[in-house]
Amino acid sequence: MSGVMHDVCDRAARVPQRFSALGLFGALLLLSGCPVGPNFVRPELVDLPPTFRAETTATAAASFADLPWWEIFQDPVLRDYVEEALQANYDLKIAAERVEQARSFVWVARSPLLPQFNYEGSGSRQRSPVTNAGDTATFNFFRGTFNLAWELDVWGRVRRSTEAAEAQLLGQEAVQRGVLLSLVAELGAAYFDLLGLDAQLLIANGTERSFARTYELFMGRYLGGVGSKLETARATGALEGVRAVIPEIEAAIAGRENMISVLLGRPPGAIRRGKPLDGQYVAPQVPAGLPVDLLLRRPDLLAAEETVKDANAQVGVAIASFLPRIGLTSAYGGAAPDISQVAQSSGSLWEIAGAVSGPLFTGGQLYGQLEGQQAAYRETMLSWQRTVVQALAEVSSALVLREKLVQERSAREREVEAYELSVELALDRYDAGLSNYYEVLEAQQLLFPAQNALVEAQLAQLVVMVDLYRSLGGGWDLKIDSWVQAEPPASPEPPASPEPIGVESNLSTSGPSASAAVAGPPSPAGSALNPGTSGSPATVAPSAKQNRRKSGLR
């Protein structure tokens, strides 16, 4: 395209001199296809790696980001919430309005390319001398004209301004896509966090019941004269410590529900749950794709590129400010002493004129503008490069974290199993009189944080999956209006699960005796901490041996 423009400019310069007036006008029109200033070239990162840091083998072109969001979230309730947020979220609506603003500014920037038509009318009554003897006359004067003004964009100032406005529009559209992606990721992470809090609340309630039975056991032994006050004091401290955690978790649940409500564009309220935490889908494979494709997928990188394009066009506008402006003006109308005769005298006034104006001395203003725009261009280029490096780091960190979380979860599961066994063995030894109460309390106190750590590992696996989808620019090939999936692919309905646990559900007991008939401490195996993805209800049930140990806790 640039070669064609150079040929056109050369032909315009060779217009024969005998066609001076017509040739000059034609040359100006041809030169109008040659805007001054540098043409935009997509920036490139010289040291762009062939693969992400966490990947050791050649990367395929397919990416986790190619999937639509409804294939990432398999929970029907979460899907419903995402669709609701895509239609009602305020940040998304604001982003859409900003796109419309940018689109309107493109019209404004492009309008000087076309002739501007205006109308003008005036009326006056005046007195002026009519003879040298000082005689005067009073009369009316009315005038009405249609005016035309057209600036010939010889140097491309207007086209560079339009190019900058179009880059701003594309940048806002990329920002809108970024808001869409961030909204989906933030809502998914908040929903999973809410499920994690639910699981922790179930664990805390189960642990509270277990500690309450231990307290009753020690109190019974103390009242029977075979125990000590030290045993009951330690048991009371452990019990009240767990009870203090329960309202803290319930407050966190309420805060997370309020956060989700804000994302949904609704007042704070209760949030429905679908599948439990251990029933959520975790993608088995998350191919990252090629790093070079990240430049075309991530909305923030696309927006940063359009910012570079905007700054580059503004440099051309600054250069064009040094050159003269060439314009044509004309007027056609009539004038008469009576307003009713203005239309009848149409054609009595007309004018065709051309004008050239340009700067001679501005005190360094134009040079300052040019230097400033060039510095702004360099700044946006550096910002783009920084954003690319940050994006590569985010993807690599998410890939590494995902891999390490698999190892952490496996270790946490073994840790919980070991501590469950230690509780059972401690109870057996205590019943047989082979150990003191310290072993029982210590085993129970170690199991509680281990169960919470396993929940956090499960939650982290889901959150890092969402974060990786966002970091890769997920849903990049979806059109804006295609993000709302009216009828997502059908997925198996989860089995009936308990009522959502929120602040209104007070499962803790008011005293030690209130929990005497409840089963023992929760077991993550086969319950809310089950690493499987079968979608079973989130229940915290004791193991078989713990059920058998009930007799020793009465």
XYZ file of C-alpha atoms in Angstrom, residues 98-99 101-103 105-106 109 160-175 303 306-307 309-311 313-314:
32
model
C -17.180 3.704 26.679
C -17.032 1.799 23.411
C -18.220 7.033 23.208
C -15.095 6.025 21.306
C -17.180 5.166 18.245
C -15.329 10.259 18.588
C -14.335 8.491 15.363
C -12.447 13.022 13.979
C -4.024 10.813 11.201
C -6.496 12.152 13.760
C -9.064 9.664 12.466
C -6.501 6.882 12.679
C -5.852 7.814 16.309
C -9.600 7.840 17.077
C -10.050 4.439 15.413
C -7.180 3.049 17.493
C -8.877 4.379 20.618
C -12.098 2.664 19.537
C -10.357 -0.663 18.985
C -8.581 -0.209 22.293
C -11.891 0.312 24.104
C -13.329 -2.774 22.408
C -10.324 -4.741 23.663
C -10.890 -3.294 27.132
C -5.493 -2.692 24.067
C -3.908 0.032 19.996
C -2.484 2.580 22.428
C -1.091 2.875 17.263
C -2.889 5.896 18.709
C 0.384 7.492 19.835
C -0.883 8.561 14.643
C -0.617 11.524 17.005
